[in-house]
Short mmCIF file of C-alpha atoms in Angstrom, two decimals:
data_model
loop_
_atom_site.label_atom_id
_atom_site.label_comp_id
_atom_site.label_asym_id
_atom_site.label_seq_id
_atom_site.Cartn_x
_atom_site.Cartn_y
_atom_site.Cartn_z
CA MET A 1 -6.22 -37.61 2.03
CA GLU A 2 -3.47 -35.99 -0.04
CA ASN A 3 -3.92 -32.29 -0.68
CA LYS A 4 -3.78 -31.63 -4.42
CA LYS A 5 -3.14 -27.95 -3.83
CA GLU A 6 -0.03 -28.54 -1.70
CA HIS A 7 1.86 -29.50 -4.87
CA ASN A 8 0.36 -26.85 -7.17
CA LEU A 9 0.38 -23.72 -5.00
CA ILE A 10 3.71 -22.27 -3.91
CA LEU A 11 2.81 -20.02 -0.99
CA ASP A 12 6.20 -20.02 0.76
CA GLY A 13 8.79 -19.82 -1.97
CA HIS A 14 9.30 -18.50 -5.50
CA LYS A 15 8.84 -19.59 -9.12
CA LEU A 16 11.99 -18.37 -10.86
CA MET A 17 12.97 -21.93 -11.82
CA TRP A 18 10.15 -21.81 -14.38
CA HIS A 19 11.58 -18.62 -15.93
CA LYS A 20 15.09 -19.85 -16.69
CA GLY A 21 15.38 -17.91 -19.93
CA ARG A 22 14.96 -14.57 -18.21
CA VAL A 23 17.25 -15.61 -15.36
CA ARG A 24 19.94 -16.56 -17.88
CA ASP A 25 19.55 -13.21 -19.63
CA TRP A 26 20.03 -11.47 -16.29
CA LEU A 27 23.10 -13.57 -15.49
CA ASN A 28 24.49 -12.55 -18.88
CA GLY A 29 24.02 -8.86 -18.12
CA LYS A 30 21.02 -8.25 -20.37
CA LYS A 31 18.33 -5.71 -19.46
CA ILE A 32 15.30 -7.79 -18.57
CA ALA A 33 11.66 -6.87 -18.24
CA PRO A 34 10.02 -7.72 -14.90
CA ILE A 35 8.25 -11.06 -14.83
CA THR A 36 5.80 -9.79 -12.22
CA ILE A 37 4.73 -6.28 -11.25
CA ASP A 38 2.86 -5.52 -8.02
CA CYS A 39 1.11 -2.17 -8.21
CA ALA A 40 -1.82 -0.21 -6.87
CA LEU A 41 -4.10 2.06 -8.87
CA THR A 42 -4.47 4.56 -6.04
CA ARG A 43 -2.92 5.42 -2.68
CA ALA A 44 -6.40 5.65 -1.15
CA CYS A 45 -7.69 3.01 1.24
CA ASN A 46 -10.97 2.57 3.11
CA TYR A 47 -9.36 0.64 6.02
CA ASN A 48 -6.86 1.59 8.72
CA CYS A 49 -5.12 -1.72 9.49
CA THR A 50 -2.93 -1.89 12.58
CA TYR A 51 -0.05 -3.41 10.59
CA CYS A 52 -0.35 -1.16 7.52
CA TYR A 53 2.99 -0.68 5.81
CA GLY A 54 1.32 1.83 3.48
CA LYS A 55 1.50 4.42 6.25
CA LEU A 56 5.28 4.33 5.84
CA GLN A 57 5.16 4.78 2.06
CA GLU A 58 3.81 8.29 1.56
CA ASN A 59 4.98 10.04 -1.61
CA GLU A 60 3.67 12.69 -3.97
CA ARG A 61 0.34 11.48 -5.25
CA LYS A 62 -0.63 11.57 -8.92
CA ASN A 63 -4.03 10.69 -10.35
CA LEU A 64 -3.90 7.46 -12.32
CA THR A 65 -6.49 8.03 -15.04
CA LYS A 66 -7.90 5.29 -17.22
CA GLU A 67 -5.68 6.51 -20.06
CA VAL A 68 -2.55 6.28 -17.88
CA ILE A 69 -3.46 2.81 -16.59
CA PHE A 70 -4.21 1.43 -20.06
CA ARG A 71 -0.95 2.89 -21.42
CA PHE A 72 0.92 1.23 -18.58
CA LEU A 73 -0.72 -2.14 -19.27
CA SER A 74 0.00 -1.87 -23.00
CA ASP A 75 3.65 -1.07 -22.27
CA CYS A 76 3.90 -4.05 -19.94
CA ALA A 77 2.54 -6.38 -22.60
CA GLU A 78 4.93 -4.95 -25.20
CA ILE A 79 8.13 -5.34 -23.16
CA GLY A 80 7.26 -8.82 -21.86
CA VAL A 81 5.80 -8.47 -18.35
CA LYS A 82 3.96 -11.72 -17.65
CA GLY A 83 1.88 -11.04 -14.53
CA ILE A 84 0.43 -7.92 -12.88
CA SER A 85 -1.14 -7.99 -9.44
CA PHE A 86 -3.13 -5.03 -8.20
CA MET A 87 -1.77 -4.96 -4.66
CA SER A 88 0.61 -2.44 -3.20
CA ASP A 89 0.34 0.67 -1.04
CA GLY A 90 -3.33 1.42 -1.72
CA GLU A 91 -6.68 -0.33 -2.11
CA SER A 92 -7.11 -0.58 -5.87
CA GLN A 93 -10.84 -1.14 -5.42
CA CYS A 94 -11.01 2.56 -4.54
CA SER A 95 -10.07 3.35 -8.16
CA PRO A 96 -13.04 3.67 -10.54
CA HIS A 97 -10.93 2.04 -13.28
CA VAL A 98 -9.97 -1.22 -11.61
CA TYR A 99 -12.58 -3.41 -13.32
CA ASP A 100 -11.77 -2.10 -16.81
CA ALA A 101 -8.06 -2.43 -16.05
CA ILE A 102 -8.37 -6.13 -15.15
CA VAL A 103 -10.29 -6.91 -18.34
CA TYR A 104 -7.95 -4.81 -20.51
CA GLY A 105 -4.80 -6.30 -19.02
CA LYS A 106 -6.09 -9.81 -19.67
CA SER A 107 -6.97 -8.86 -23.26
CA LYS A 108 -3.32 -7.82 -23.76
CA GLY A 109 -2.16 -11.31 -22.77
CA ILE A 110 -1.05 -10.48 -19.22
CA ASP A 111 -1.96 -12.70 -16.29
CA MET A 112 -3.93 -10.48 -13.91
CA ALA A 113 -4.44 -10.83 -10.16
CA MET A 114 -5.74 -8.73 -7.30
CA GLY A 115 -5.33 -8.44 -3.54
CA THR A 116 -8.06 -6.52 -1.76
CA ASN A 117 -9.84 -6.15 1.56
CA GLY A 118 -13.01 -6.74 -0.44
CA ALA A 119 -15.21 -4.24 1.37
CA VAL A 120 -15.83 -2.06 -1.69
CA LEU A 121 -15.66 -4.79 -4.31
CA GLU A 122 -18.91 -4.62 -6.29
CA LYS A 123 -20.76 -7.94 -6.39
CA GLU A 124 -22.32 -6.95 -9.71
CA ARG A 125 -18.88 -6.83 -11.37
CA LEU A 126 -17.58 -10.17 -10.07
CA ALA A 127 -18.87 -12.19 -13.02
CA GLU A 128 -17.02 -9.78 -15.31
CA ILE A 129 -13.61 -9.84 -13.62
CA LEU A 130 -13.29 -13.34 -12.14
CA PRO A 131 -12.77 -15.01 -15.57
CA CYS A 132 -9.95 -12.51 -16.21
CA LEU A 133 -8.11 -13.12 -12.93
CA THR A 134 -5.51 -15.76 -12.19
CA TYR A 135 -6.25 -15.26 -8.52
CA LEU A 136 -8.27 -13.05 -6.20
CA ARG A 137 -6.82 -12.73 -2.71
CA ILE A 138 -8.88 -11.30 0.11
CA ASN A 139 -6.75 -9.74 2.85
CA ILE A 140 -8.44 -10.74 6.09
CA SER A 141 -6.61 -11.13 9.40
CA ALA A 142 -9.32 -12.30 11.78
CA GLY A 143 -12.06 -14.91 11.86
CA GLU A 144 -14.30 -13.07 14.34
CA PRO A 145 -16.09 -9.73 13.73
CA LYS A 146 -14.90 -7.86 16.82
CA LYS A 147 -11.23 -8.69 16.28
CA TYR A 148 -11.65 -8.06 12.54
CA ALA A 149 -12.85 -4.53 13.20
CA GLU A 150 -10.04 -3.93 15.67
CA ILE A 151 -7.24 -5.22 13.43
CA HIS A 152 -8.44 -3.65 10.20
CA GLY A 153 -9.59 -0.33 11.64
CA THR A 154 -13.11 -0.72 10.31
CA THR A 155 -16.58 -1.84 11.40
CA GLU A 156 -17.89 -5.24 12.40
CA GLU A 157 -20.49 -4.77 9.67
CA ASN A 158 -17.70 -4.96 7.09
CA PHE A 159 -16.70 -8.39 8.40
CA PHE A 160 -20.09 -9.78 7.41
CA LYS A 161 -20.08 -7.84 4.13
CA VAL A 162 -16.70 -9.29 3.13
CA LYS A 163 -17.76 -12.75 4.25
CA GLU A 164 -20.74 -12.65 1.89
CA LEU A 165 -18.60 -11.29 -0.91
CA ILE A 166 -16.19 -14.23 -0.56
CA ARG A 167 -19.16 -16.61 -0.59
CA GLU A 168 -20.38 -15.02 -3.82
CA CYS A 169 -16.92 -15.35 -5.41
CA THR A 170 -16.74 -19.07 -4.67
CA ARG A 171 -20.32 -19.51 -5.90
CA ILE A 172 -19.55 -17.85 -9.25
CA LYS A 173 -16.35 -19.83 -9.61
CA LYS A 174 -18.21 -23.11 -9.17
CA GLU A 175 -21.17 -22.13 -11.31
CA LYS A 176 -19.02 -21.01 -14.25
CA ASN A 177 -16.26 -23.60 -13.68
CA LEU A 178 -13.60 -20.86 -13.63
CA ASN A 179 -9.86 -21.41 -13.18
CA VAL A 180 -9.45 -18.41 -10.88
CA THR A 181 -8.02 -19.16 -7.43
CA ILE A 182 -9.92 -17.62 -4.52
CA GLY A 183 -7.67 -17.22 -1.50
CA LEU A 184 -7.41 -15.53 1.88
CA GLN A 185 -4.34 -13.92 3.40
CA MET A 186 -3.80 -13.37 7.10
CA VAL A 187 -1.12 -10.90 8.16
CA LEU A 188 -0.32 -12.37 11.55
CA LEU A 189 0.61 -10.15 14.45
CA PRO A 190 1.63 -12.35 17.41
CA GLU A 191 -0.82 -10.63 19.75
CA TYR A 192 -3.72 -11.76 17.54
CA SER A 193 -2.75 -15.42 17.26
CA ASP A 194 -6.14 -16.36 18.77
CA GLN A 195 -7.62 -15.55 15.33
CA ILE A 196 -5.61 -18.14 13.41
CA VAL A 197 -7.91 -21.11 13.93
CA PRO A 198 -11.22 -19.20 13.64
CA LEU A 199 -10.02 -17.76 10.33
CA ALA A 200 -8.92 -21.16 9.05
CA LYS A 201 -12.36 -22.54 9.91
CA LEU A 202 -14.02 -19.59 8.18
CA GLY A 203 -12.02 -20.21 5.01
CA LYS A 204 -13.14 -23.81 5.00
CA GLU A 205 -16.76 -22.79 5.54
CA LEU A 206 -16.58 -20.32 2.63
CA GLU A 207 -14.96 -22.96 0.38
CA VAL A 208 -12.00 -20.86 -0.69
CA ASP A 209 -8.97 -22.53 -2.22
CA TYR A 210 -6.45 -21.51 0.41
CA LEU A 211 -5.57 -19.47 3.46
CA VAL A 212 -1.99 -18.24 3.69
CA ILE A 213 -0.69 -17.06 7.08
CA LYS A 214 2.20 -14.63 6.82
CA HIS A 215 4.44 -12.50 8.99
CA CYS A 216 4.13 -8.73 9.32
CA SER A 217 6.84 -6.74 7.55
CA ASP A 218 8.45 -3.70 9.17
CA ASP A 219 10.83 -1.03 7.91
CA GLU A 220 14.54 -0.83 8.70
CA LEU A 221 13.77 1.44 11.67
CA GLY A 222 11.17 -0.91 13.18
CA SER A 223 8.48 1.78 12.86
CA LEU A 224 5.58 -0.68 13.23
CA GLY A 225 7.13 -2.23 16.33
CA VAL A 226 7.00 -5.85 15.16
CA ASN A 227 8.78 -8.15 17.63
CA TYR A 228 9.88 -11.11 15.54
CA ASP A 229 10.93 -13.12 18.59
CA LYS A 230 7.25 -13.41 19.54
CA TYR A 231 6.60 -15.58 16.48
CA PHE A 232 8.53 -18.30 18.31
CA ASN A 233 5.81 -18.54 20.97
CA GLU A 234 4.78 -22.21 21.32
CA GLN A 235 1.08 -21.41 21.60
CA LEU A 236 1.24 -19.39 18.38
CA LYS A 237 3.04 -22.17 16.52
CA ASN A 238 0.58 -24.77 17.84
CA ARG A 239 -2.33 -22.66 16.61
CA ILE A 240 -0.80 -22.47 13.15
CA HIS A 241 -0.30 -26.24 13.10
CA GLU A 242 -3.92 -26.73 14.15
CA ALA A 243 -5.05 -24.42 11.36
CA GLU A 244 -2.90 -26.26 8.80
CA SER A 245 -4.47 -29.55 9.91
CA LEU A 246 -7.82 -28.27 8.57
CA SER A 247 -6.50 -28.62 5.02
CA ASN A 248 -8.19 -31.17 2.78
CA GLU A 249 -8.11 -32.10 -0.89
CA ASN A 250 -9.81 -28.83 -1.86
CA TYR A 251 -8.56 -26.41 0.79
CA LEU A 252 -5.00 -25.56 1.75
CA VAL A 253 -3.98 -23.74 4.93
CA LYS A 254 -0.31 -22.80 4.73
CA ALA A 255 1.94 -20.63 6.86
CA LYS A 256 4.97 -18.85 5.42
CA TRP A 257 7.16 -20.58 7.96
CA SER A 258 10.44 -19.58 6.35
CA LYS A 259 9.66 -15.92 6.98
CA ILE A 260 7.72 -16.28 10.23
CA LEU A 261 10.67 -18.02 11.87
CA SER A 262 13.44 -15.94 10.25
CA ARG A 263 13.48 -13.23 12.95
CA GLY A 264 13.44 -10.75 10.07
CA LYS A 265 17.01 -11.61 9.05
CA ARG A 266 18.47 -11.86 5.53
CA LYS A 267 21.25 -14.07 4.18
CA TYR A 268 21.94 -11.75 1.22
CA SER A 269 23.56 -8.32 1.12
CA GLN A 270 22.53 -7.10 -2.33
CA CYS A 271 19.09 -6.91 -3.92
CA TYR A 272 18.94 -8.80 -7.20
CA GLY A 273 15.20 -9.42 -7.18
CA ALA A 274 13.71 -6.04 -8.14
CA PRO A 275 14.30 -6.36 -11.92
CA PHE A 276 12.29 -9.61 -11.80
CA LEU A 277 9.60 -8.48 -9.34
CA LEU A 278 8.98 -4.75 -9.52
CA GLN A 279 6.63 -2.66 -7.40
CA LEU A 280 4.76 0.53 -8.29
CA SER A 281 3.05 2.87 -5.85
CA GLY A 282 -0.60 3.83 -6.21
CA SER A 283 0.74 7.33 -6.84
CA GLY A 284 2.22 6.10 -10.13
CA LEU A 285 5.76 6.12 -8.71
CA VAL A 286 8.17 3.55 -10.11
CA ALA A 287 10.72 2.39 -7.55
CA PRO A 288 12.49 -0.96 -7.09
CA CYS A 289 10.25 -1.98 -4.20
CA GLY A 290 7.60 -0.84 -1.75
CA PRO A 291 9.99 -0.08 1.14
CA PHE A 292 11.49 2.71 -1.00
CA PHE A 293 8.24 4.48 -1.94
CA ASN A 294 8.45 7.11 0.79
CA ASP A 295 9.68 10.55 -0.29
CA LYS A 296 12.72 10.22 1.96
CA TYR A 297 14.06 7.53 -0.40
CA LYS A 298 14.11 9.74 -3.50
CA LYS A 299 17.55 8.42 -4.44
CA PHE A 300 15.73 5.21 -5.44
CA HIS A 301 12.84 6.88 -7.29
CA ILE A 302 12.90 6.31 -11.04
CA GLY A 303 9.87 8.01 -12.58
CA ASN A 304 6.09 8.20 -12.58
CA ILE A 305 3.74 6.53 -15.06
CA ALA A 306 1.36 9.51 -14.82
CA GLU A 307 4.08 11.66 -16.38
CA LYS A 308 5.92 9.29 -18.70
CA SER A 309 5.15 5.94 -20.28
CA PHE A 310 6.33 2.89 -18.38
CA LYS A 311 8.25 1.69 -21.43
CA GLU A 312 10.23 4.94 -21.51
CA ILE A 313 10.94 4.64 -17.80
CA TRP A 314 12.05 1.01 -18.13
CA GLU A 315 14.34 1.85 -21.05
CA SER A 316 15.85 4.87 -19.29
CA ASP A 317 19.38 5.07 -17.91
CA ARG A 318 17.87 6.06 -14.55
CA TYR A 319 15.97 2.75 -14.22
CA TRP A 320 19.10 0.69 -14.69
CA GLU A 321 21.27 2.99 -12.57
CA VAL A 322 18.97 2.32 -9.61
CA MET A 323 18.73 -1.41 -10.29
CA ASN A 324 22.48 -1.72 -10.63
CA TYR A 325 23.08 0.31 -7.47
CA ILE A 326 20.97 -1.92 -5.22
CA ALA A 327 22.72 -4.96 -6.74
CA SER A 328 26.16 -3.50 -5.97
CA ASP A 329 28.38 -3.61 -2.89
CA LYS A 330 27.57 0.07 -2.34
CA PHE A 331 24.20 -1.13 -1.01
CA ASN A 332 23.53 -3.42 1.95
CA ALA A 333 20.10 -5.04 2.04
CA LYS A 334 20.73 -6.21 5.61
CA THR A 335 20.76 -2.65 6.94
CA ASP A 336 19.20 -0.45 4.24
CA CYS A 337 15.90 -2.29 3.65
CA GLY A 338 12.68 -3.08 5.42
CA THR A 339 12.29 -6.60 6.73
CA LEU A 340 11.11 -9.59 4.69
CA CYS A 341 10.04 -7.72 1.57
CA CYS A 342 8.08 -9.35 -1.25
CA GLN A 343 11.33 -9.92 -3.19
CA HIS A 344 12.83 -11.85 -0.25
CA LYS A 345 12.52 -15.43 -1.56
CA VAL A 346 13.53 -14.35 -5.07
CA ASN A 347 16.58 -12.64 -3.59
CA GLU A 348 17.57 -15.74 -1.63
CA PHE A 349 17.46 -17.82 -4.81
CA LEU A 350 19.39 -15.30 -6.92
CA TRP A 351 21.99 -14.84 -4.16
CA ASP A 352 22.58 -18.59 -4.00
CA LEU A 353 22.70 -18.76 -7.80
CA LYS A 354 25.26 -15.95 -8.03
CA ASN A 355 27.37 -17.62 -5.35
CA GLY A 356 27.31 -21.02 -7.05
CA GLU A 357 25.33 -22.73 -4.30
CA ILE A 358 22.56 -23.87 -6.65
CA ASP A 359 22.38 -24.92 -10.29
CA LEU A 360 19.92 -23.34 -12.69
CA GLU A 361 20.07 -26.29 -15.05
CA HIS A 362 18.45 -29.01 -12.96
CA SER A 363 14.89 -29.97 -13.83
CA SER A 364 12.19 -27.87 -12.25
CA GLY A 365 9.27 -30.21 -12.98
CA ASP A 366 5.76 -29.20 -13.99
CA ALA A 367 4.89 -25.52 -13.63
CA PRO A 368 2.85 -24.66 -10.52
CA GLU A 369 -0.25 -22.51 -10.48
CA HIS A 370 0.25 -18.74 -10.82
CA VAL A 371 3.66 -19.33 -12.41
CA ASN A 372 3.87 -15.75 -13.69
CA PHE A 373 3.52 -14.36 -10.14
CA ILE A 374 6.97 -15.24 -8.96
#
């Protein structure tokens, strides 16, 4: 049976073709607001995942109060940000303000989303936030409790806790007929490929909308030790294909094949994607992207929303100096960046557009789900 979600969910690509106006403004040299912002509300996290990129992102921490967060959301709405996802270098569920922030952001006309490990998500607040979310993504990289605890640096008890939380999310969605998408994300390390199929089966059992299987990103120094050649293992690829075969009309299992099989290589030399898809640290730091959060990359640091309004930061000369620098030939994304960042697919598209390899004017068809999360 045809999978309805295969056509509506873009899990291995981008959605810039449905934002042609902003792309044209950028091509014409105008200062554009981000379409999407990924951010955390804290640097704190209750897990210690083996693949955690957050360990490489340490910077001076500021306390993001409710006042600061609401000011940030109001600024985003004013300048034209379309989607905000609470996912970055911290577990936003560790912030006491996350529930109010989701509701407030939605009230300002922003599409809101969240990625979380789910272990500290309060069941009592789900009915409040799920109607305000475009999607809720649970980060879970194993389908069995022992491996879950090992990969995520937590307890087996949390596996069962998160499992029941996911079940409650899908129950509320059905009961209230909500539009929110409930999904799972597996960060796949080759040595844990035995968890691919069990996790796919678990997602089907819990009646989530999708499971996306993605690569593990590393920094430009290879600090996490990811060997991208190991993704070419035949057994690993066969396990992914088996997992994808579990898809049906209501459940999509999809691997980010374009990144998994890229060996961590880029086709582009400059970064054009950050003005469209910006990342903020849970410390309040504004930088073009997560790989530049660490204090050693201060040359890319722009400001902090705990100290100055986001609108002021976005309007500042400093913001555009940094954005223009990473888009210039003084910068080389092939050597100066971490591998396969979240702007990767956006960058590929903009690189091809700049080089005349694709045409912005051809029809893009009906908008997919989550169109404001590019």
